[in-house]
Structures are given as structure tokens and as C-alpha cells.
PDB file of C-alpha atoms in Angstrom:
ATOM      1  CA  MET A   1     -18.590  44.189 106.559  1.00  0.00           C
ATOM      2  CA  ILE A   2     -18.584  47.043 109.539  1.00  0.00           C
ATOM      3  CA  GLN A   3     -19.927  50.513 108.628  1.00  0.00           C
ATOM      4  CA  LEU A   4     -18.257  53.260 110.280  1.00  0.00           C
ATOM      5  CA  ASN A   5     -20.397  55.566 111.235  1.00  0.00           C
ATOM      6  CA  LEU A   6     -18.954  59.538 112.378  1.00  0.00           C
ATOM      7  CA  GLN A   7     -22.123  60.710 113.594  1.00  0.00           C
ATOM      8  CA  LEU A   8     -22.245  64.609 115.544  1.00  0.00           C
ATOM      9  CA  GLN A   9     -23.767  65.012 119.090  1.00  0.00           C
ATOM     10  CA  GLN A  10     -25.769  68.321 118.614  1.00  0.00           C
ATOM     11  CA  LYS A  11     -26.695  69.512 121.593  1.00  0.00           C
ATOM     12  CA  GLN A  12     -29.977  70.078 122.428  1.00  0.00           C
ATOM     13  CA  PHE A  13     -31.556  74.056 123.041  1.00  0.00           C
ATOM     14  CA  ILE A  14     -34.560  75.136 125.173  1.00  0.00           C
ATOM     15  CA  VAL A  15     -35.101  77.907 123.612  1.00  0.00           C
ATOM     16  CA  ALA A  16     -34.298  78.716 119.330  1.00  0.00           C
ATOM     17  CA  PRO A  17     -34.851  82.612 119.033  1.00  0.00           C
ATOM     18  CA  LYS A  18     -35.172  84.539 116.022  1.00  0.00           C
ATOM     19  CA  PHE A  19     -32.332  86.667 114.889  1.00  0.00           C
ATOM     20  CA  HIS A  20     -32.739  89.700 112.905  1.00  0.00           C
ATOM     21  CA  GLY A  21     -30.016  92.167 112.047  1.00  0.00           C
ATOM     22  CA  ALA A  22     -25.996  91.864 111.915  1.00  0.00           C
ATOM     23  CA  ARG A  23     -26.680  87.988 113.659  1.00  0.00           C
ATOM     24  CA  ALA A  24     -29.493  86.919 110.982  1.00  0.00           C
ATOM     25  CA  ALA A  25     -26.859  88.178 108.292  1.00  0.00           C
ATOM     26  CA  ALA A  26     -24.094  86.163 109.851  1.00  0.00           C
ATOM     27  CA  LEU A  27     -26.060  83.136 110.780  1.00  0.00           C
ATOM     28  CA  ARG A  28     -27.356  82.801 106.623  1.00  0.00           C
ATOM     29  CA  SER A  29     -23.243  83.436 105.504  1.00  0.00           C
ATOM     30  CA  LEU A  30     -22.753  80.255 107.595  1.00  0.00           C
ATOM     31  CA  PRO A  31     -22.777  76.979 105.179  1.00  0.00           C
ATOM     32  CA  GLU A  32     -24.589  73.796 105.284  1.00  0.00           C
ATOM     33  CA  VAL A  33     -21.988  71.038 106.491  1.00  0.00           C
ATOM     34  CA  SER A  34     -22.492  67.312 106.296  1.00  0.00           C
ATOM     35  CA  ARG A  35     -21.776  65.208 108.795  1.00  0.00           C
ATOM     36  CA  VAL A  36     -18.784  62.830 107.549  1.00  0.00           C
ATOM     37  CA  THR A  37     -20.060  58.840 106.810  1.00  0.00           C
ATOM     38  CA  PHE A  38     -18.860  55.905 104.954  1.00  0.00           C
ATOM     39  CA  GLY A  39     -21.701  54.729 102.299  1.00  0.00           C
ATOM     40  CA  LEU A  40     -24.582  56.266 104.390  1.00  0.00           C
ATOM     41  CA  GLN A  41     -26.809  58.987 103.435  1.00  0.00           C
ATOM     42  CA  ALA A  42     -25.202  62.805 105.269  1.00  0.00           C
ATOM     43  CA  LYS A  43     -27.203  64.970 107.145  1.00  0.00           C
ATOM     44  CA  PRO A  44     -27.278  68.235 106.909  1.00  0.00           C
ATOM     45  CA  ILE A  45     -25.958  69.702 110.627  1.00  0.00           C
ATOM     46  CA  SER A  46     -28.216  73.172 111.949  1.00  0.00           C
ATOM     47  CA  ARG A  47     -26.516  76.580 111.231  1.00  0.00           C
ATOM     48  CA  LEU A  48     -27.792  77.399 114.478  1.00  0.00           C
ATOM     49  CA  PHE A  49     -25.598  74.952 115.951  1.00  0.00           C
ATOM     50  CA  LEU A  50     -22.810  76.168 113.977  1.00  0.00           C
ATOM     51  CA  TYR A  51     -23.554  79.946 114.875  1.00  0.00           C
ATOM     52  CA  ARG A  52     -23.835  79.080 118.528  1.00  0.00           C
ATOM     53  CA  ALA A  53     -20.566  77.115 118.338  1.00  0.00           C
ATOM     54  CA  LYS A  54     -19.008  80.184 116.965  1.00  0.00           C
ATOM     55  CA  ASP A  55     -20.226  82.738 118.830  1.00  0.00           C
ATOM     56  CA  ASN A  56     -19.607  80.634 122.691  1.00  0.00           C
ATOM     57  CA  SER A  57     -15.799  80.200 121.249  1.00  0.00           C
ATOM     58  CA  ASP A  58     -15.226  83.558 120.415  1.00  0.00           C
ATOM     59  CA  ILE A  59     -16.725  84.844 124.078  1.00  0.00           C
ATOM     60  CA  ILE A  60     -13.899  81.695 125.050  1.00  0.00           C
ATOM     61  CA  SER A  61     -11.465  83.098 123.407  1.00  0.00           C
ATOM     62  CA  GLN A  62     -11.939  86.822 124.265  1.00  0.00           C
ATOM     63  CA  LEU A  63     -12.075  85.773 127.865  1.00  0.00           C
ATOM     64  CA  GLU A  64      -8.544  83.809 127.798  1.00  0.00           C
ATOM     65  CA  LEU A  65      -6.794  86.587 125.514  1.00  0.00           C
ATOM     66  CA  GLY A  66      -7.878  89.543 127.945  1.00  0.00           C
ATOM     67  CA  LYS A  67      -6.094  88.978 131.071  1.00  0.00           C
ATOM     68  CA  PRO A  68      -2.671  89.326 129.440  1.00  0.00           C
ATOM     69  CA  GLU A  69      -4.025  92.778 127.550  1.00  0.00           C
ATOM     70  CA  GLU A  70      -5.087  93.274 130.913  1.00  0.00           C
ATOM     71  CA  LYS A  71      -1.635  93.009 132.191  1.00  0.00           C
ATOM     72  CA  ARG A  72      -0.111  94.413 129.058  1.00  0.00           C
ATOM     73  CA  LYS A  73      -2.228  98.052 129.443  1.00  0.00           C
ATOM     74  CA  ALA A  74      -1.317  98.483 133.706  1.00  0.00           C
ATOM     75  CA  GLU A  75       2.188  98.553 132.314  1.00  0.00           C
ATOM     76  CA  LYS A  76       2.231 101.965 131.044  1.00  0.00           C
ATOM     77  CA  ARG A  77       5.078 102.259 128.484  1.00  0.00           C
ATOM     78  CA  VAL A  78       6.853 106.022 128.604  1.00  0.00           C
ATOM     79  CA  ASN A  79       8.610 107.332 125.840  1.00  0.00           C
ATOM     80  CA  GLY A  80       8.899 111.280 126.055  1.00  0.00           C
ATOM     81  CA  ILE A  81      10.776 111.870 129.202  1.00  0.00           C
ATOM     82  CA  PHE A  82      13.552 109.363 127.667  1.00  0.00           C
ATOM     83  CA  TRP A  83      13.359 111.827 124.256  1.00  0.00           C
ATOM     84  CA  ILE A  84      13.768 115.014 126.718  1.00  0.00           C
ATOM     85  CA  LEU A  85      16.967 113.240 128.297  1.00  0.00           C
ATOM     86  CA  LEU A  86      18.382 112.498 124.963  1.00  0.00           C
ATOM     87  CA  ILE A  87      17.564 116.410 123.589  1.00  0.00           C
ATOM     88  CA  ASN A  88      19.281 117.911 126.874  1.00  0.00           C
ATOM     89  CA  ILE A  89      22.303 115.449 126.608  1.00  0.00           C
ATOM     90  CA  GLY A  90      22.885 115.641 122.111  1.00  0.00           C
ATOM     91  CA  ILE A  91      22.660 119.701 122.948  1.00  0.00           C
ATOM     92  CA  TYR A  92      24.949 119.894 125.394  1.00  0.00           C
ATOM     93  CA  VAL A  93      27.578 117.388 123.460  1.00  0.00           C
ATOM     94  CA  ALA A  94      27.172 119.969 120.500  1.00  0.00           C
ATOM     95  CA  ASP A  95      27.721 122.680 122.629  1.00  0.00           C
ATOM     96  CA  HIS A  96      30.739 121.781 124.887  1.00  0.00           C
ATOM     97  CA  VAL A  97      32.296 118.818 122.996  1.00  0.00           C
ATOM     98  CA  PHE A  98      32.085 119.666 119.438  1.00  0.00           C
ATOM     99  CA  GLN A  99      31.674 123.231 120.216  1.00  0.00           C
ATOM    100  CA  VAL A 100      28.856 124.089 117.354  1.00  0.00           C
ATOM    101  CA  PRO A 101      28.669 127.775 117.266  1.00  0.00           C
ATOM    102  CA  LEU A 102      25.011 127.342 116.325  1.00  0.00           C
ATOM    103  CA  THR A 103      24.149 126.240 119.708  1.00  0.00           C
ATOM    104  CA  LYS A 104      24.649 129.487 121.068  1.00  0.00           C
ATOM    105  CA  GLY A 105      21.841 130.640 119.621  1.00  0.00           C
ATOM    106  CA  LEU A 106      19.833 128.562 121.825  1.00  0.00           C
ATOM    107  CA  TYR A 107      20.189 130.362 124.781  1.00  0.00           C
ATOM    108  CA  LEU A 108      17.661 133.013 126.086  1.00  0.00           C
ATOM    109  CA  TYR A 109      19.343 136.304 125.987  1.00  0.00           C
ATOM    110  CA  HIS A 110      17.437 139.201 127.442  1.00  0.00           C
ATOM    111  CA  ASN A 111      18.635 142.007 125.512  1.00  0.00           C
ATOM    112  CA  GLN A 112      16.793 141.203 122.828  1.00  0.00           C
ATOM    113  CA  PRO A 113      15.289 137.613 123.124  1.00  0.00           C
ATOM    114  CA  SER A 114      14.158 135.462 120.105  1.00  0.00           C
ATOM    115  CA  TRP A 115      10.538 134.107 120.941  1.00  0.00           C
ATOM    116  CA  TYR A 116      12.231 130.576 120.439  1.00  0.00           C
ATOM    117  CA  GLN A 117      14.956 130.686 122.730  1.00  0.00           C
ATOM    118  CA  PHE A 118      12.218 130.910 125.786  1.00  0.00           C
ATOM    119  CA  ILE A 119      12.051 127.032 124.558  1.00  0.00           C
ATOM    120  CA  THR A 120      15.249 126.438 123.652  1.00  0.00           C
ATOM    121  CA  SER A 121      17.148 127.808 126.377  1.00  0.00           C
ATOM    122  CA  THR A 122      15.453 124.713 128.863  1.00  0.00           C
ATOM    123  CA  PHE A 123      17.352 122.294 126.934  1.00  0.00           C
ATOM    124  CA  CYS A 124      20.857 123.737 127.360  1.00  0.00           C
ATOM    125  CA  HIS A 125      22.996 123.298 130.322  1.00  0.00           C
ATOM    126  CA  PHE A 126      26.094 125.403 131.147  1.00  0.00           C
ATOM    127  CA  ASN A 127      28.359 122.665 132.744  1.00  0.00           C
ATOM    128  CA  TRP A 128      27.910 118.547 133.346  1.00  0.00           C
ATOM    129  CA  SER A 129      27.294 119.681 136.734  1.00  0.00           C
ATOM    130  CA  HIS A 130      24.286 121.595 135.512  1.00  0.00           C
ATOM    131  CA  LEU A 131      23.040 119.367 133.170  1.00  0.00           C
ATOM    132  CA  SER A 132      23.521 116.017 135.267  1.00  0.00           C
ATOM    133  CA  SER A 133      21.589 117.445 138.014  1.00  0.00           C
ATOM    134  CA  ASN A 134      19.056 118.260 135.992  1.00  0.00           C
ATOM    135  CA  LEU A 135      18.740 114.901 134.278  1.00  0.00           C
ATOM    136  CA  PHE A 136      18.095 113.034 137.667  1.00  0.00           C
ATOM    137  CA  PHE A 137      15.406 114.962 138.993  1.00  0.00           C
ATOM    138  CA  LEU A 138      13.917 115.538 135.176  1.00  0.00           C
ATOM    139  CA  TYR A 139      13.948 111.736 135.016  1.00  0.00           C
ATOM    140  CA  ILE A 140      12.417 110.811 138.043  1.00  0.00           C
ATOM    141  CA  PHE A 141       9.511 113.703 138.001  1.00  0.00           C
ATOM    142  CA  GLY A 142       9.495 113.360 134.598  1.00  0.00           C
ATOM    143  CA  LYS A 143       8.482 109.569 134.550  1.00  0.00           C
ATOM    144  CA  LEU A 144       5.909 110.409 137.167  1.00  0.00           C
ATOM    145  CA  VAL A 145       3.854 112.438 134.923  1.00  0.00           C
ATOM    146  CA  GLU A 146       3.943 110.726 131.693  1.00  0.00           C
ATOM    147  CA  GLU A 147       3.072 107.771 133.978  1.00  0.00           C
ATOM    148  CA  GLU A 148       0.182 109.288 135.028  1.00  0.00           C
ATOM    149  CA  GLU A 149      -1.193 111.936 132.480  1.00  0.00           C
ATOM    150  CA  GLY A 150       0.452 110.689 129.139  1.00  0.00           C
ATOM    151  CA  ASN A 151       2.950 111.698 126.821  1.00  0.00           C
ATOM    152  CA  PHE A 152       1.602 114.675 125.933  1.00  0.00           C
ATOM    153  CA  ALA A 153       0.861 115.752 129.200  1.00  0.00           C
ATOM    154  CA  LEU A 154       4.584 115.733 129.891  1.00  0.00           C
ATOM    155  CA  TRP A 155       5.942 117.486 127.023  1.00  0.00           C
ATOM    156  CA  LEU A 156       3.431 120.435 127.537  1.00  0.00           C
ATOM    157  CA  SER A 157       4.358 120.597 131.351  1.00  0.00           C
ATOM    158  CA  TYR A 158       8.054 120.383 130.365  1.00  0.00           C
ATOM    159  CA  ILE A 159       7.899 123.319 127.565  1.00  0.00           C
ATOM    160  CA  LEU A 160       4.935 125.627 129.671  1.00  0.00           C
ATOM    161  CA  THR A 161       6.801 125.354 132.748  1.00  0.00           C
ATOM    162  CA  GLY A 162      10.220 126.021 131.336  1.00  0.00           C
ATOM    163  CA  ALA A 163       9.304 128.373 128.786  1.00  0.00           C
ATOM    164  CA  GLY A 164       7.175 129.989 131.615  1.00  0.00           C
ATOM    165  CA  ALA A 165       9.912 130.159 134.120  1.00  0.00           C
ATOM    166  CA  ASN A 166      12.447 131.928 131.527  1.00  0.00           C
ATOM    167  CA  LEU A 167       9.710 134.347 130.861  1.00  0.00           C
ATOM    168  CA  VAL A 168       9.203 135.519 134.095  1.00  0.00           C
ATOM    169  CA  SER A 169      13.137 135.677 134.477  1.00  0.00           C
ATOM    170  CA  TRP A 170      13.588 137.876 131.293  1.00  0.00           C
ATOM    171  CA  LEU A 171      11.029 140.573 132.899  1.00  0.00           C
ATOM    172  CA  VAL A 172      12.631 140.365 135.949  1.00  0.00           C
ATOM    173  CA  LEU A 173      16.451 140.387 135.665  1.00  0.00           C
ATOM    174  CA  PRO A 174      18.710 142.745 134.049  1.00  0.00           C
ATOM    175  CA  ARG A 175      19.224 142.781 130.359  1.00  0.00           C
ATOM    176  CA  ASN A 176      22.674 141.727 129.973  1.00  0.00           C
ATOM    177  CA  ALA A 177      21.889 138.436 131.396  1.00  0.00           C
ATOM    178  CA  VAL A 178      21.408 134.897 129.676  1.00  0.00           C
ATOM    179  CA  SER A 179      19.676 132.362 131.043  1.00  0.00           C
ATOM    180  CA  ILE A 180      19.685 128.717 130.495  1.00  0.00           C
ATOM    181  CA  GLY A 181      19.253 125.496 131.799  1.00  0.00           C
ATOM    182  CA  ALA A 182      15.781 123.419 132.710  1.00  0.00           C
ATOM    183  CA  SER A 183      15.690 124.064 136.472  1.00  0.00           C
ATOM    184  CA  GLY A 184      12.331 125.522 136.231  1.00  0.00           C
ATOM    185  CA  ALA A 185      10.697 123.017 134.309  1.00  0.00           C
ATOM    186  CA  VAL A 186      12.515 120.320 136.959  1.00  0.00           C
ATOM    187  CA  PHE A 187      10.380 122.298 139.592  1.00  0.00           C
ATOM    188  CA  GLY A 188       7.484 122.866 137.398  1.00  0.00           C
ATOM    189  CA  LEU A 189       7.507 118.858 136.833  1.00  0.00           C
ATOM    190  CA  PHE A 190       7.949 118.015 140.791  1.00  0.00           C
ATOM    191  CA  ALA A 191       5.158 120.350 141.291  1.00  0.00           C
ATOM    192  CA  ILE A 192       2.857 118.759 138.774  1.00  0.00           C
ATOM    193  CA  SER A 193       3.824 115.472 139.773  1.00  0.00           C
ATOM    194  CA  VAL A 194       3.012 115.943 143.808  1.00  0.00           C
ATOM    195  CA  LEU A 195      -0.282 117.886 143.061  1.00  0.00           C
ATOM    196  CA  VAL A 196      -1.556 115.410 140.785  1.00  0.00           C
ATOM    197  CA  LYS A 197      -1.108 112.215 143.318  1.00  0.00           C
ATOM    198  CA  MET A 198      -1.615 114.548 146.567  1.00  0.00           C
ATOM    199  CA  SER A 199      -3.968 113.582 149.406  1.00  0.00           C
ATOM    200  CA  TRP A 200      -4.429 114.915 152.646  1.00  0.00           C
ATOM    201  CA  ASP A 201      -2.842 111.493 153.991  1.00  0.00           C
ATOM    202  CA  TRP A 202       0.072 112.426 156.630  1.00  0.00           C
ATOM    203  CA  ARG A 203       2.043 109.836 154.509  1.00  0.00           C
ATOM    204  CA  LYS A 204       1.615 111.327 151.777  1.00  0.00           C
ATOM    205  CA  ILE A 205       2.468 115.060 153.295  1.00  0.00           C
ATOM    206  CA  LEU A 206       5.508 113.669 155.000  1.00  0.00           C
ATOM    207  CA  GLU A 207       6.462 112.129 151.565  1.00  0.00           C
ATOM    208  CA  VAL A 208       6.296 115.118 149.775  1.00  0.00           C
ATOM    209  CA  LEU A 209       8.269 117.145 152.821  1.00  0.00           C
ATOM    210  CA  ILE A 210      10.886 114.952 153.048  1.00  0.00           C
ATOM    211  CA  LEU A 211      11.429 114.746 149.085  1.00  0.00           C
ATOM    212  CA  GLY A 212      10.664 118.581 148.344  1.00  0.00           C
ATOM    213  CA  GLN A 213      13.253 119.728 150.215  1.00  0.00           C
ATOM    214  CA  PHE A 214      15.927 116.949 148.781  1.00  0.00           C
ATOM    215  CA  VAL A 215      14.977 118.409 145.690  1.00  0.00           C
ATOM    216  CA  VAL A 216      15.896 122.535 146.839  1.00  0.00           C
ATOM    217  CA  GLU A 217      18.768 121.323 147.958  1.00  0.00           C
ATOM    218  CA  LYS A 218      20.642 119.178 145.511  1.00  0.00           C
ATOM    219  CA  VAL A 219      19.450 121.696 142.569  1.00  0.00           C
ATOM    220  CA  MET A 220      21.045 124.308 144.953  1.00  0.00           C
ATOM    221  CA  GLU A 221      23.497 122.913 144.933  1.00  0.00           C
ATOM    222  CA  ALA A 222      23.971 122.098 141.192  1.00  0.00           C
ATOM    223  CA  ALA A 223      23.202 125.996 140.700  1.00  0.00           C
ATOM    224  CA  GLN A 224      25.784 127.309 142.992  1.00  0.00           C
ATOM    225  CA  ALA A 225      28.313 124.904 141.843  1.00  0.00           C
ATOM    226  CA  SER A 226      27.656 126.342 138.053  1.00  0.00           C
ATOM    227  CA  ALA A 227      27.936 129.815 139.412  1.00  0.00           C
ATOM    228  CA  ARG A 228      31.409 129.692 140.648  1.00  0.00           C
ATOM    229  CA  LEU A 229      32.212 129.065 136.639  1.00  0.00           C
ATOM    230  CA  GLY A 230      29.779 131.231 135.344  1.00  0.00           C
ATOM    231  CA  GLY A 231      32.830 134.228 135.195  1.00  0.00           C
ATOM    232  CA  SER A 232      34.060 131.742 132.238  1.00  0.00           C
ATOM    233  CA  PHE A 233      30.833 132.971 130.132  1.00  0.00           C
ATOM    234  CA  ARG A 234      31.660 136.565 129.455  1.00  0.00           C
ATOM    235  CA  GLY A 235      31.651 138.982 126.333  1.00  0.00           C
ATOM    236  CA  GLY A 236      29.577 141.075 124.223  1.00  0.00           C
ATOM    237  CA  GLY A 237      28.185 142.753 127.302  1.00  0.00           C
ATOM    238  CA  TYR A 238      26.813 139.772 128.165  1.00  0.00           C
ATOM    239  CA  ALA A 239      26.630 137.425 131.877  1.00  0.00           C
ATOM    240  CA  MET A 240      25.520 134.463 132.679  1.00  0.00           C
ATOM    241  CA  GLN A 241      22.664 134.855 135.500  1.00  0.00           C
ATOM    242  CA  ASN A 242      24.652 132.483 138.208  1.00  0.00           C
ATOM    243  CA  VAL A 243      21.600 131.333 140.337  1.00  0.00           C
ATOM    244  CA  ASN A 244      18.174 132.212 138.960  1.00  0.00           C
ATOM    245  CA  HIS A 245      15.687 131.669 141.939  1.00  0.00           C
ATOM    246  CA  ILE A 246      13.234 133.300 140.100  1.00  0.00           C
ATOM    247  CA  ALA A 247      12.840 130.853 137.292  1.00  0.00           C
ATOM    248  CA  HIS A 248      12.990 127.793 140.211  1.00  0.00           C
ATOM    249  CA  LEU A 249      10.089 129.515 141.884  1.00  0.00           C
ATOM    250  CA  SER A 250       8.145 130.623 138.823  1.00  0.00           C
ATOM    251  CA  GLY A 251       8.336 127.238 137.191  1.00  0.00           C
ATOM    252  CA  ALA A 252       6.657 125.689 140.637  1.00  0.00           C
ATOM    253  CA  LEU A 253       3.842 127.678 140.599  1.00  0.00           C
ATOM    254  CA  ILE A 254       3.159 127.514 136.637  1.00  0.00           C
ATOM    255  CA  GLY A 255       2.813 123.979 137.400  1.00  0.00           C
ATOM    256  CA  VAL A 256       0.969 124.122 140.314  1.00  0.00           C
ATOM    257  CA  VAL A 257      -1.426 126.866 137.788  1.00  0.00           C
ATOM    258  CA  LEU A 258      -1.285 124.521 135.311  1.00  0.00           C
ATOM    259  CA  ILE A 259      -2.755 121.726 137.306  1.00  0.00           C
ATOM    260  CA  TRP A 260      -5.355 124.255 139.149  1.00  0.00           C
ATOM    261  CA  LEU A 261      -6.398 124.741 135.369  1.00  0.00           C
ATOM    262  CA  LEU A 262      -6.841 121.508 134.602  1.00  0.00           C
ATOM    263  CA  SER A 263      -8.553 120.288 137.466  1.00  0.00           C
ATOM    264  CA  SER A 264     -10.973 123.597 136.658  1.00  0.00           C
ATOM    265  CA  VAL A 265     -12.216 121.609 133.285  1.00  0.00           C
ATOM    266  CA  PRO A 266     -15.371 119.638 133.653  1.00  0.00           C
ATOM    267  CA  THR A 267     -14.823 116.157 132.199  1.00  0.00           C
ATOM    268  CA  PRO A 268     -17.391 114.111 130.505  1.00  0.00           C
ATOM    269  CA  THR A 269     -18.075 112.127 133.410  1.00  0.00           C
ATOM    270  CA  ASP A 270     -18.903 115.349 135.670  1.00  0.00           C
ATOM    271  CA  GLU A 271     -21.267 116.623 133.088  1.00  0.00           C
ATOM    272  CA  LYS A 272     -23.829 113.771 133.623  1.00  0.00           C
TER     273      LYS A 272
END
């Protein structure tokens, strides 16, 4: 009668170190496993062999799973800019399509503003031409800022540059003016996206000059198109501010100051 004997080949180890702490506890927790035989005496397999096999398999699995994980980390998911775009579109639809009366309370009235109007007015627009131009540039520069600095930095930049531009406008413009639009935030995000990737390479400088003049030209065209229809929003002593150059300039300057302040904050690596 032929007896089948399944033998497990054990690898020889040059050094059998003593484990301490967590490794020793994990080694003791491994059960004694016997090799399978038919009618023969079973011999236990060393715990050390099982622990080393488990340890090596974990390392291999981590190396195999690490490659796609690194690829996934390289592709940053952007969500914040799409929420900003949706809020702008939603408020425009509520204001101009469904004509919800509450949306007029989101405008910035210079004679007696509420604190929240400095922020909410950056999501309001006078007409579709005004909105579509801002949406285009918000997507381009907002996406760049979010990819480089993250979701929180995008929201912080949008709110600070937009509200800061409205604050400067409120201080300078007449008290019967009304300010709405995301143009101040657009110029602020443009300045931030440029400075984040800025270098003294002549190709980068040329790219900034070409893109910058295009942004200024298109935003001004949209603002002037809105200005031609600006007379329709009058009443109660208010006049819609036609082309708010102060908001454009102040939004860009606030973006520059924001980047300067953040760059002056020491990081943990700098302290070391």
C-alpha cells in the first residue's frame, strides 16, 4: 500500500532573532499548525516560519497595492469649485427666473449694508452675460487654486477676496450704489493662481502676461455689457454700480496680500 506523505519544505534561516514587544506578541498568537499526512506522525511547523511568511506577504501586498494608490493620490479630486459655480447659478435662477423676492436682500446696498451682504453679493449677478463670464473664469482659476492648495483654501480665497473687494467698494463708492457680482473674487483667484505657480522662468512670465490681459479684457467686456442694462435696476434711491473697477483691482490686491501672508508663516520644515 502506497502511503502519500505531503511534506512542507521549510526554508533555512541564517539568523533566528528574538522578537520583543508587539512582534513577540504577534508571534505567540500564531497557532501551531501541523503538516498534513496520511497515517503518519504530524510534525509542528515553526511559529517563526509562519510569522516570517506572513510578514513577507504583507510587504509584497503593500508593494503591489502601493502603485495604484499613488496614482490615485496624484489625481486630486476637485469639488469646491463646482459647489461655488452651482451656488452662483442657483441664486441667478432664483433671482431672474423665479424672481424670488428674498434674493434682492443678498445684494450689497451701500447706504445701509448688512454684514452678510459683503459675502452673499459675490454670488449674485445682474444678467446672464455678467454671470457666464464670471463662471468661465471662476472655473479656470478656482480649479487651479483648489488643485494646488485644496478645498478649504479655495473657499477661503473666494470669500476673502470677494468680501474684501466689496468692503473697499463700500468705502469708496457713493452711498446710493448697489454692488453685486463675483468679479472681485475672480481677480483675486487669478492673482492667487498665478503667484502659487510663479517662477522667474521667462516662459511663465509670458504666459502670465498673455493670460492676464485676456482675463482683464473679457471681464471688462462683460462688465460693460452689464452696464448698458444697468439703468433697469433703479428705484428707491438706489443705482446699480455699472463697472466696478475698484472691486476688480482690490480683489487682485487682496489675493496678492493673502499669498504674501501665507508665505510668511513658518512651516514645520522651516523651523527644523
